[in-house]
Short mmCIF file of C-alpha atoms (C1' of nucleotides) in Angstrom, two decimals:
data_model
loop_
_atom_site.label_atom_id
_atom_site.label_comp_id
_atom_site.label_asym_id
_atom_site.label_seq_id
_atom_site.Cartn_x
_atom_site.Cartn_y
_atom_site.Cartn_z
CA UNK F 10 1.00 -4.04 12.82
CA UNK F 11 1.04 -1.21 15.73
CA UNK F 12 0.86 -3.93 18.12
CA UNK F 13 3.63 -5.39 16.23
CA UNK F 14 5.49 -2.24 16.50
CA UNK F 15 5.40 -1.96 19.96
CA UNK F 16 6.37 -5.14 20.56
CA UNK F 17 9.22 -4.55 18.31
CA UNK F 18 9.47 -1.13 20.53
CA UNK F 19 9.29 -2.67 23.62
CA UNK F 20 12.67 -5.06 23.02
CA UNK F 21 14.62 -2.82 20.76
CA UNK F 22 17.63 -1.53 23.21
CA UNK F 23 17.30 -4.30 25.32
CA UNK F 24 20.36 -6.05 26.29
CA UNK F 25 20.36 -9.65 25.48
CA UNK F 26 22.34 -12.47 25.93
CA UNK F 27 23.24 -14.10 23.17
CA UNK F 28 24.25 -17.92 22.69
CA UNK F 29 28.23 -18.21 22.79
CA UNK F 30 29.91 -18.16 19.53
CA UNK F 31 32.08 -21.55 18.87
CA UNK F 32 35.04 -21.18 20.92
CA UNK F 33 33.34 -19.30 23.59
CA UNK F 34 32.58 -20.10 26.68
CA UNK F 35 30.48 -17.80 28.26
CA UNK F 36 26.96 -16.13 26.18
CA UNK F 37 27.80 -12.95 24.61
CA UNK F 38 25.86 -9.96 25.86
CA UNK F 39 24.45 -7.56 22.80
CA UNK F 40 21.92 -4.76 22.74
CA UNK F 41 18.75 -5.40 20.59
CA UNK F 42 19.28 -3.03 16.96
CA UNK F 43 16.00 -4.49 15.14
CA UNK F 44 13.77 -7.29 15.18
CA UNK F 45 12.51 -8.89 11.72
CA UNK F 46 9.12 -10.82 11.91
CA UNK F 47 9.13 -14.05 9.48
CA UNK F 48 6.35 -15.45 9.55
CA UNK F 49 6.52 -19.16 8.87
CA UNK F 50 2.85 -20.25 9.00
CA UNK F 51 0.57 -17.36 8.85
CA UNK F 52 -2.87 -20.23 9.51
CA UNK F 53 -1.69 -20.77 12.95
CA UNK F 54 0.03 -17.30 13.92
CA UNK F 55 3.24 -18.75 14.70
CA UNK F 56 6.13 -16.34 13.92
CA UNK F 57 9.19 -16.68 14.82
CA UNK F 58 11.67 -13.29 15.01
CA UNK F 59 14.96 -12.49 13.97
CA UNK F 60 16.61 -10.54 16.06
CA UNK F 61 19.46 -7.99 14.59
CA UNK F 62 21.88 -7.66 17.87
CA UNK F 63 24.70 -5.56 18.51
CA UNK F 64 27.38 -7.76 20.53
CA UNK F 65 29.16 -6.37 22.61
CA UNK F 66 32.19 -6.96 20.58
CA UNK F 67 30.95 -4.63 17.87
CA UNK F 68 29.94 -7.10 16.03
CA UNK F 69 26.37 -7.33 14.32
CA UNK F 70 25.03 -10.71 14.45
CA UNK F 71 21.15 -11.74 14.00
CA UNK F 72 19.42 -14.35 16.30
CA UNK F 73 16.57 -16.36 15.77
CA UNK F 74 14.59 -15.70 18.97
CA UNK F 75 15.03 -19.18 20.16
CA UNK F 76 18.61 -18.60 20.26
CA UNK F 77 18.48 -15.46 22.29
CA UNK F 78 16.24 -17.12 24.69
CA UNK F 79 18.80 -19.40 24.94
CA UNK F 80 21.09 -17.16 25.84
CA UNK F 81 18.74 -15.63 28.19
CA UNK F 82 18.58 -18.68 29.42
CA UNK F 83 21.95 -19.52 30.33
CA UNK F 84 22.17 -16.03 31.85
CA UNK F 85 19.61 -17.33 34.25
CA UNK F 86 19.33 -13.71 36.30
CA UNK F 87 18.47 -12.18 32.96
CA UNK F 88 15.43 -13.11 32.03
CA UNK F 89 13.50 -10.18 31.26
CA UNK F 90 13.73 -10.28 27.36
CA UNK F 91 12.79 -13.31 27.32
CA UNK F 92 9.65 -12.71 29.03
CA UNK F 93 8.95 -9.94 27.10
CA UNK F 94 10.33 -11.36 23.70
CA UNK F 95 7.14 -14.37 24.35
CA UNK F 96 4.99 -12.17 23.99
CA UNK F 97 6.12 -10.76 20.75
CA UNK F 98 5.33 -14.16 18.76
CA UNK F 99 6.97 -17.42 17.68
CA UNK F 100 4.79 -18.78 20.78
CA UNK F 101 1.66 -17.69 19.45
CA UNK F 102 -0.26 -20.20 22.08
CA UNK F 103 -0.36 -16.98 24.19
CA UNK F 104 -4.32 -15.69 23.38
CA UNK F 105 -2.46 -11.66 23.85
CA UNK F 106 0.48 -11.91 21.80
CA UNK F 107 -1.78 -13.86 19.14
CA UNK F 108 -4.42 -11.06 19.46
CA UNK F 109 -1.74 -8.11 18.95
CA UNK F 110 0.68 -9.51 16.31
CA UNK F 111 -1.35 -11.55 13.71
CA UNK F 112 -2.63 -10.42 10.82
CA UNK F 113 -0.78 -7.11 11.63
CA UNK F 114 -4.58 -6.12 12.19
CA UNK F 115 -4.93 -4.12 15.54
CA UNK F 116 -8.24 -4.70 17.72
CA UNK F 117 -7.77 -0.56 19.07
CA UNK F 118 -9.00 -1.34 22.19
CA UNK F 119 -7.13 -3.96 23.03
CA UNK F 120 -4.34 -2.09 22.34
CA UNK F 121 -5.38 1.60 23.45
CA UNK F 122 -7.39 1.34 26.56
CA UNK F 123 -5.80 -0.33 29.52
CA UNK F 124 -6.57 -3.89 30.01
CA UNK F 125 -9.69 -4.92 31.84
CA UNK F 126 -8.17 -8.46 33.33
CA UNK F 127 -7.58 -7.38 37.12
CA UNK F 128 -4.12 -7.48 36.51
CA UNK F 129 -1.36 -4.80 34.27
CA UNK F 130 -1.08 -4.17 31.02
CA UNK F 131 0.48 -7.11 29.26
CA UNK F 132 3.22 -4.59 28.00
CA UNK F 133 3.23 -2.81 31.44
CA UNK F 134 4.61 -6.22 32.60
CA UNK F 135 6.59 -6.25 30.19
CA UNK F 136 8.18 -2.82 30.61
CA UNK F 137 8.39 -3.38 34.14
CA UNK F 138 10.60 -6.08 33.19
CA UNK F 139 12.76 -4.68 31.34
CA UNK F 140 12.73 -1.41 33.39
CA UNK F 141 14.23 -4.07 36.50
CA UNK F 142 16.66 -5.22 33.82
CA UNK F 143 17.81 -2.04 33.08
CA UNK F 144 18.24 -1.00 36.68
CA UNK F 145 20.20 -4.23 37.48
CA UNK F 146 22.51 -2.69 34.78
CA UNK F 147 22.86 0.68 35.45
CA UNK F 148 21.01 1.42 38.50
CA UNK F 149 18.68 2.71 37.63
CA UNK F 150 16.84 4.22 40.31
CA UNK F 151 13.23 5.13 39.01
CA UNK F 152 10.68 2.46 41.35
CA UNK F 153 8.89 0.63 38.69
CA UNK F 154 5.52 1.97 40.56
CA UNK F 155 5.80 5.30 39.21
CA UNK F 156 7.07 3.83 36.36
CA UNK F 157 3.95 1.93 35.74
CA UNK F 158 1.89 4.70 36.17
CA UNK F 159 3.14 6.24 33.79
CA UNK F 160 2.81 4.08 31.86
CA UNK F 161 -0.51 3.62 31.91
CA UNK F 162 -1.10 6.82 31.22
CA UNK F 163 0.49 6.31 28.13
CA UNK F 164 -1.26 3.37 27.56
CA UNK F 165 -4.57 4.71 27.52
CA UNK F 166 -3.84 6.14 24.31
CA UNK F 167 -1.45 5.13 21.78
CA UNK F 168 1.87 3.89 22.65
CA UNK F 169 4.51 6.36 21.66
CA UNK F 170 8.21 5.41 22.12
CA UNK F 171 8.87 8.90 23.70
CA UNK F 172 7.22 7.52 26.69
CA UNK F 173 9.87 4.83 26.82
CA UNK F 174 12.85 7.22 25.69
CA UNK F 175 12.19 9.61 29.02
CA UNK F 176 12.71 6.60 31.06
CA UNK F 177 15.53 5.56 29.47
CA UNK F 178 16.96 8.53 28.31
CA UNK F 179 20.30 7.52 29.75
CA UNK F 180 20.82 4.16 28.36
CA UNK F 181 19.16 5.19 25.02
CA UNK F 182 22.28 7.49 24.34
CA UNK F 183 24.64 4.31 23.66
CA UNK F 184 21.84 2.45 21.99
CA UNK F 185 20.65 5.50 19.68
CA UNK F 186 24.63 5.21 18.64
CA UNK F 187 24.71 1.86 18.30
CA UNK F 188 21.17 1.43 16.43
CA UNK F 189 22.10 4.44 14.38
CA UNK F 190 25.49 2.66 13.15
CA UNK F 191 23.43 -0.42 12.28
CA UNK F 192 20.92 0.69 10.44
CA UNK F 193 23.43 2.90 8.32
CA UNK F 194 25.09 -0.40 8.33
CA UNK F 195 22.63 -2.80 7.26
CA UNK F 196 19.49 -0.60 5.60
CA UNK F 197 19.32 -0.52 1.76
CA UNK F 198 17.58 2.62 2.35
CA UNK F 199 17.89 6.16 3.08
CA UNK F 200 15.54 7.44 6.24
CA UNK F 201 13.97 10.76 4.20
CA UNK F 202 12.74 13.14 5.88
CA UNK F 203 9.08 13.11 6.76
CA UNK F 204 7.17 14.80 4.08
CA UNK F 205 4.60 17.17 5.06
CA UNK F 206 1.50 15.59 4.16
CA UNK F 207 -0.89 17.74 5.47
CA UNK F 208 0.51 20.43 3.67
CA UNK F 209 1.93 18.67 0.62
CA UNK F 210 -1.05 16.52 0.13
CA UNK F 211 -3.97 17.73 1.76
CA UNK F 212 -3.96 21.68 0.33
CA UNK F 213 -4.33 20.28 -2.91
CA UNK F 214 -4.86 16.74 -3.53
CA UNK F 215 -7.64 16.45 -1.20
CA UNK F 216 -10.80 18.07 -1.31
CA UNK F 217 -10.86 18.77 -4.52
CA UNK F 218 -8.39 21.52 -4.47
CA UNK F 219 -6.82 19.33 -6.73
CA UNK F 220 -5.04 21.24 -9.99
CA UNK F 221 -2.36 20.46 -11.90
CA UNK F 222 -1.10 23.27 -11.56
CA UNK F 223 -0.62 23.86 -8.29
CA UNK F 224 2.77 21.92 -8.12
CA UNK F 225 4.77 24.68 -10.15
CA UNK F 226 4.62 27.50 -12.46
CA UNK F 227 5.57 25.79 -15.06
CA UNK F 228 3.27 23.67 -15.02
CA UNK F 229 5.41 20.81 -14.79
CA UNK F 230 4.98 18.55 -12.67
CA UNK F 231 9.00 17.72 -11.52
CA UNK F 232 11.84 16.59 -9.47
CA UNK F 233 14.94 17.13 -10.14
CA UNK F 234 18.50 14.70 -10.49
CA UNK F 235 20.61 13.77 -9.07
CA UNK F 236 20.47 16.63 -7.11
CA UNK F 237 17.28 15.91 -4.96
CA UNK F 238 15.88 19.62 -4.09
CA UNK F 239 12.26 18.76 -4.16
CA UNK F 240 10.48 21.80 -3.04
CA UNK F 241 9.93 20.27 0.70
CA UNK F 242 5.63 20.81 0.15
CA UNK F 243 6.07 19.61 -3.13
CA UNK F 244 5.10 15.76 -3.72
CA UNK F 245 8.27 14.34 -5.09
CA UNK F 246 8.36 10.75 -6.65
CA UNK F 247 8.70 7.91 -4.42
CA UNK F 248 12.10 7.84 -2.89
CA UNK F 249 12.02 4.90 -0.57
CA UNK F 250 9.81 2.80 0.50
CA UNK F 251 9.17 4.75 3.66
CA UNK F 252 8.60 7.87 1.79
CA UNK F 253 5.62 6.19 -0.22
CA UNK F 254 3.69 5.96 2.99
CA UNK F 255 2.54 9.95 3.38
CA UNK F 256 1.84 9.44 -0.05
CA UNK F 257 -0.68 6.82 0.14
CA UNK F 258 -1.99 7.95 3.47
CA UNK F 259 -4.83 10.06 2.10
CA UNK F 260 -6.57 7.49 -0.89
CA UNK F 261 -6.07 5.10 1.94
CA UNK F 262 -7.99 5.86 4.51
CA UNK F 263 -5.85 7.19 6.71
CA UNK F 264 -4.42 5.81 9.75
CA UNK F 265 -4.30 2.21 8.91
CA UNK F 266 -1.26 0.33 8.92
CA UNK F 267 -2.99 -2.61 7.82
CA UNK F 268 -3.85 -0.75 4.28
CA UNK F 269 0.13 0.23 4.28
CA UNK F 270 0.67 -3.03 4.05
CA UNK F 271 -0.69 -3.63 1.51
CA UNK F 272 0.91 -1.83 -0.96
CA UNK F 273 3.73 -3.61 -1.93
CA UNK F 274 4.50 -4.17 -5.42
CA UNK F 275 1.24 -2.65 -6.71
CA UNK F 276 3.37 0.53 -5.81
CA UNK F 277 6.25 -0.15 -7.51
CA UNK F 278 4.89 -0.46 -11.24
CA UNK F 279 5.15 3.04 -12.33
CA UNK F 280 8.51 3.78 -14.53
CA UNK F 281 9.45 5.71 -11.77
CA UNK F 282 13.79 6.34 -11.44
CA UNK F 283 14.49 4.43 -8.66
CA UNK F 284 14.85 5.55 -5.88
CA UNK F 285 18.00 7.91 -5.63
CA UNK F 286 19.56 7.03 -2.15
CA UNK F 287 22.04 9.59 -1.60
CA UNK F 288 23.16 12.79 -2.33
CA UNK F 289 25.58 12.98 -5.75
CA UNK F 290 26.06 9.35 -5.02
CA UNK F 291 23.39 7.63 -6.88
CA UNK F 292 22.28 7.92 -10.68
CA UNK F 293 18.53 8.34 -11.64
CA UNK F 294 17.74 5.50 -13.72
CA UNK F 295 14.39 4.02 -15.02
CA UNK F 296 12.88 1.07 -14.84
CA UNK F 297 10.36 -0.24 -17.12
CA UNK F 298 7.71 -1.69 -15.10
CA UNK F 299 5.48 -3.40 -18.03
CA UNK F 300 4.66 -6.77 -17.04
CA UNK F 301 7.85 -9.15 -17.21
CA UNK F 302 10.00 -6.38 -18.72
CA UNK F 303 12.17 -4.50 -16.55
CA UNK F 304 14.33 -2.76 -18.88
CA UNK F 305 16.53 -0.06 -17.48
CA UNK F 306 17.12 2.85 -19.09
CA UNK F 307 18.83 5.90 -17.51
CA UNK F 308 16.61 8.62 -19.58
CA UNK F 309 13.07 9.46 -19.15
CA UNK F 310 13.05 10.08 -23.15
CA UNK F 311 14.95 6.62 -23.24
CA UNK F 312 12.10 4.51 -21.77
CA UNK F 313 9.85 6.57 -22.87
CA UNK F 314 10.42 5.76 -26.44
CA UNK F 315 10.77 2.37 -24.83
CA UNK F 316 7.45 1.83 -23.44
CA UNK F 317 6.31 3.53 -26.86
CA UNK F 318 7.71 1.17 -29.46
CA UNK F 319 7.84 -1.85 -27.75
CA UNK F 320 4.64 -2.02 -25.58
CA UNK F 321 2.09 0.01 -27.19
CA UNK F 322 3.88 -0.30 -30.09
CA UNK F 323 3.67 2.98 -31.48
CA UNK F 324 5.86 6.06 -32.32
CA UNK F 325 3.70 8.64 -32.24
CA UNK F 326 3.83 11.61 -30.14
CA UNK F 327 0.78 13.30 -30.74
CA UNK F 328 -2.76 12.97 -29.48
CA UNK F 329 -1.88 10.19 -27.64
CA UNK F 330 -5.83 10.07 -27.38
CA UNK F 331 -6.11 9.34 -24.53
CA UNK F 332 -9.06 7.22 -24.05
CA UNK F 333 -7.98 4.61 -26.41
CA UNK F 334 -4.30 4.64 -25.50
CA UNK F 335 -6.07 3.41 -22.39
CA UNK F 336 -8.00 1.05 -23.53
CA UNK F 337 -5.42 -0.17 -25.51
CA UNK F 338 -3.22 -0.36 -22.17
CA UNK F 339 -5.55 -2.09 -20.49
CA UNK F 340 -6.34 -4.59 -22.71
CA UNK F 341 -2.93 -5.40 -23.14
CA UNK F 342 -1.88 -5.35 -20.12
CA UNK F 343 -4.47 -7.38 -17.81
CA UNK F 344 -4.97 -7.08 -14.04
CA UNK F 345 -2.33 -5.42 -12.71
CA UNK F 346 -1.00 -3.43 -16.00
CA UNK F 347 -3.31 -0.61 -15.30
CA UNK F 348 -0.66 1.71 -13.85
CA UNK F 349 2.13 0.86 -16.28
CA UNK F 350 0.44 2.89 -18.75
CA UNK F 351 -0.18 6.00 -16.10
CA UNK F 352 3.52 6.34 -16.58
CA UNK F 353 4.07 5.68 -20.12
CA UNK F 354 0.84 7.22 -21.39
CA UNK F 355 -0.10 10.65 -19.76
CA UNK F 356 -1.73 10.41 -16.77
CA UNK F 357 -2.24 13.07 -14.49
CA UNK F 358 1.13 15.15 -14.88
CA UNK F 359 0.45 16.50 -11.40
CA UNK F 360 0.11 13.38 -10.09
CA UNK F 361 2.32 11.54 -8.62
CA UNK F 362 2.25 8.33 -9.25
CA UNK F 363 2.46 6.32 -5.82
CA UNK F 364 -0.27 8.88 -4.86
CA UNK F 365 -2.84 7.18 -7.30
CA UNK F 366 -2.86 4.11 -6.77
CA UNK F 367 -6.48 2.99 -6.63
CA UNK F 368 -8.26 3.08 -9.19
CA UNK F 369 -12.41 2.02 -9.26
CA UNK F 370 -12.77 -0.25 -12.32
CA UNK F 371 -15.63 1.42 -13.33
CA UNK F 372 -17.13 5.24 -13.30
CA UNK F 373 -20.48 4.75 -11.19
CA UNK F 374 -18.35 3.76 -8.27
CA UNK F 375 -17.09 6.79 -7.91
CA UNK F 376 -17.77 10.26 -6.87
CA UNK F 377 -17.69 13.87 -7.85
CA UNK F 378 -15.74 13.48 -10.89
CA UNK F 379 -12.96 15.57 -11.69
CA UNK F 380 -12.25 16.75 -15.24
CA UNK F 381 -8.13 17.47 -15.65
CA UNK F 382 -7.94 19.72 -18.83
CA UNK F 383 -6.16 18.37 -20.92
CA UNK F 384 -2.67 19.03 -22.63
CA UNK F 385 -1.22 19.16 -25.97
CA UNK F 386 1.45 17.25 -25.84
CA UNK F 387 2.45 13.75 -24.22
CA UNK F 388 4.65 11.82 -22.05
CA UNK F 389 7.85 12.79 -20.69
CA UNK F 390 8.52 16.12 -21.17
CA UNK F 391 11.76 17.60 -19.43
CA UNK F 392 11.39 20.78 -18.92
CA UNK F 393 13.41 23.95 -18.51
CA UNK F 394 16.64 23.86 -15.75
CA UNK F 395 16.44 20.64 -14.39
CA UNK F 396 16.04 17.07 -15.41
CA UNK F 397 12.50 16.36 -14.33
CA UNK F 398 9.54 14.42 -15.91
CA UNK F 399 5.88 15.28 -16.24
CA UNK F 400 2.56 13.59 -16.68
CA UNK F 401 0.75 15.09 -19.37
CA UNK F 402 -2.55 14.78 -19.06
CA UNK F 403 -5.03 13.48 -21.48
CA UNK F 404 -8.92 14.78 -20.71
CA UNK F 405 -8.90 11.92 -18.30
CA UNK F 406 -11.75 12.16 -15.60
CA UNK F 407 -10.88 11.28 -12.15
CA UNK F 408 -13.74 9.65 -10.53
CA UNK F 409 -13.25 9.23 -7.64
CA UNK F 410 -12.01 11.07 -4.35
CA UNK F 411 -8.39 10.55 -3.58
CA UNK F 412 -8.63 11.17 0.15
CA UNK F 413 -12.11 10.23 0.42
CA UNK F 414 -12.82 7.81 3.61
CA UNK F 415 -15.41 6.15 2.08
CA UNK F 416 -13.92 5.22 -0.80
CA UNK F 417 -11.01 3.08 0.34
CA UNK F 418 -13.61 0.25 1.56
CA UNK F 419 -11.67 -2.58 1.99
CA UNK F 420 -12.83 -5.35 0.64
CA UNK F 421 -10.42 -7.67 0.16
CA UNK F 422 -10.20 -8.59 -3.43
CA UNK F 423 -6.59 -8.43 -4.73
CA UNK F 424 -8.43 -6.90 -7.49
CA UNK F 425 -9.06 -3.71 -5.25
CA UNK F 426 -5.27 -3.18 -4.21
CA UNK F 427 -4.14 -2.78 -7.81
CA UNK F 428 -6.29 -0.26 -8.79
CA UNK F 429 -6.03 3.28 -9.73
CA UNK F 430 -8.21 6.04 -9.15
CA UNK F 431 -7.21 7.69 -12.60
CA UNK F 432 -10.16 5.62 -14.74
CA UNK F 433 -9.93 6.67 -18.46
CA UNK F 434 -12.79 9.12 -19.59
CA UNK F 435 -14.18 7.09 -21.45
CA UNK F 436 -16.22 9.01 -24.20
CA UNK F 437 -19.40 8.92 -22.60
CA UNK F 438 -20.74 5.66 -23.99
CA UNK F 439 -23.78 4.93 -25.29
CA UNK F 440 -24.81 9.03 -24.98
CA UNK F 441 -28.16 9.11 -22.54
CA UNK F 442 -30.53 8.06 -25.29
CA UNK F 443 -29.24 5.57 -27.28
CA UNK F 444 -29.60 2.25 -27.58
CA UNK F 445 -27.92 -0.59 -25.56
CA UNK F 446 -23.93 -0.58 -26.12
CA UNK F 447 -22.82 -2.94 -28.73
CA UNK F 448 -21.22 -6.24 -27.22
CA UNK F 449 -17.80 -5.57 -26.74
CA UNK F 450 -16.17 -8.03 -28.90
CA UNK F 451 -12.37 -8.29 -26.60
CA UNK F 452 -11.78 -10.23 -23.92
CA UNK F 453 -13.69 -9.62 -20.54
CA UNK F 454 -13.20 -10.85 -17.37
CA UNK F 455 -15.46 -13.54 -17.50
CA UNK F 456 -13.80 -14.92 -20.34
CA UNK F 457 -10.36 -14.69 -19.26
CA UNK F 458 -10.67 -15.91 -15.57
CA UNK F 459 -13.57 -17.78 -15.80
CA UNK F 460 -16.04 -18.09 -13.61
CA UNK F 461 -14.13 -19.85 -10.99
CA UNK F 462 -12.27 -16.86 -10.56
CA UNK F 463 -15.08 -14.85 -10.25
CA UNK F 464 -13.31 -12.95 -7.73
CA UNK F 465 -10.37 -11.74 -10.36
CA UNK F 466 -13.44 -10.05 -12.11
CA UNK F 467 -13.76 -6.02 -12.14
CA UNK F 468 -16.28 -4.96 -10.02
CA UNK F 469 -18.27 -4.14 -13.12
CA UNK F 470 -18.06 -7.46 -14.54
CA UNK F 471 -19.35 -8.66 -10.84
CA UNK F 472 -22.02 -6.88 -11.41
CA UNK F 473 -22.49 -7.68 -14.83
CA UNK F 474 -22.38 -4.38 -15.71
CA UNK F 475 -20.30 -3.13 -18.60
CA UNK F 476 -16.51 -4.02 -18.26
CA UNK F 477 -13.89 -1.47 -17.02
CA UNK F 478 -10.65 -3.43 -17.26
CA UNK F 479 -11.07 -5.01 -20.73
CA UNK F 480 -12.23 -2.43 -21.99
CA UNK F 481 -12.60 -2.24 -26.27
"C1'" DT O 22 -26.63 -20.92 -26.83
"C1'" DC O 23 -23.16 -18.07 -25.27
"C1'" DT O 24 -22.08 -13.66 -23.27
"C1'" DG O 25 -22.01 -8.37 -22.71
"C1'" DC O 26 -24.82 -5.41 -20.13
"C1'" DC O 27 -28.60 -2.06 -18.80
"C1'" DG O 28 -31.78 -1.40 -15.82
"C1'" DG O 29 -34.38 -2.71 -11.74
"C1'" DG O 30 -34.19 -4.17 -7.36
"C1'" DG O 31 -32.73 -5.75 -2.19
"C1'" DG O 32 -29.81 -4.44 1.83
"C1'" DC I 25 -23.88 3.61 -2.13
"C1'" DC I 26 -23.13 -1.19 -2.45
"C1'" DC I 27 -24.22 -5.36 -4.80
"C1'" DC I 28 -27.13 -9.22 -6.96
"C1'" DC I 29 -29.71 -10.39 -10.75
"C1'" DG I 30 -33.38 -11.01 -14.74
"C1'" DG I 31 -33.78 -10.77 -19.10
"C1'" DC I 32 -31.94 -8.39 -23.68
"C1'" DA I 33 -29.66 -8.39 -27.64
"C1'" DG I 34 -25.40 -8.75 -29.99
"C1'" DA I 35 -22.37 -12.59 -31.82
#
DNA sequence: TCTGCCGGGGG
DNA sequence: CCCCCGGCAGA
């Protein structure tokens, strides 16, 4: 991912020549605005990229890599981009390109250290070429070698955009403006300002400092809608795909981007308000993400009722007796469902849903349980002045340290991804001395998935322990 | 006999 | 700590 971004970054902003549209004789020049990777064949590493190009005439078009390369070929003198594109993908034959782009996994050494081979870091070359192109176009007077030097310094650490920026500033004015326009017109997402993870999360989520009351004095973890005035230091529910990431970080072993990549559907399983886009222009809706449901309601109460009645078949507001409730949900949800109920059933009022996606199937896999104090009422609770939602927490035992690096060991099991940290507070089963726990009669992983799908079993089942997924 | 899972053990 | 598995015991 790093690598992919790297390459993209090096292409974005470059001037390219796209094939002439019908009726035009000459290729059109444009500026690359964005690169999309389209993986065609994961096994062979063959990838194709789609380049969004802002054309001379102001239109934005998308070209496949071949097209752009062709465009470049037509303007033989302007080779630079082609060469840099080559690195980025499609011709997966090149070992370098492959190593960098495949699987989105980055071998740190490869990327951050200067290339061992006598020559230059591929990126240096690429950059040099790009730089030359710019020279041609804008009479850039910087010498290539200086650039190279600079580049090498940078490449010995993490490649960061500003290194490039400093050297292309002039050009970037124009390009940046174009990019902004383009992204505004094409991107469905509103880039929300980066959340201060360190303040918002480290302080309270990690290190056992996790306290339900640390977010607001009212005890409600809340956000207001639609005026979006969330307290900067208060983790708010996910606003966009982007804003998901900071929240997930702590639970996903820090800066591993590939870990982030894995997150996707699983993080969307909550009845979260559908991302609000712009101030005053969006209505907050709640979508039921219960398997095969997807009902959308406009109020939290509505969705709450919906879940209770439709999915949980119950009307009680009372003591949603955590454990049993959770078990029920577990049972009816199957693999992916365990998270749904974290919204329908109180899980943790101060837990931003997105953060607690990782859950361990079994208590004994976790460390340092933290007990969340119980509160009486359940479900969504409107707070006083602004519309808000809170997850009231039943006596839930949080097993596992949310931010523990060791906890997020990658195991490659799909199940792991769909786990949620919050595990039921199983009322201490078989309290000590007592005899063997009576056999649960519910379906267990073994029954459900069968021996052939052992991979899909919960960890406990795999270990022949008491099933944690289909708890009776 | 099948199946859940406890307890023990290997790495 | 993670994981596997022998073997017990309930269905």
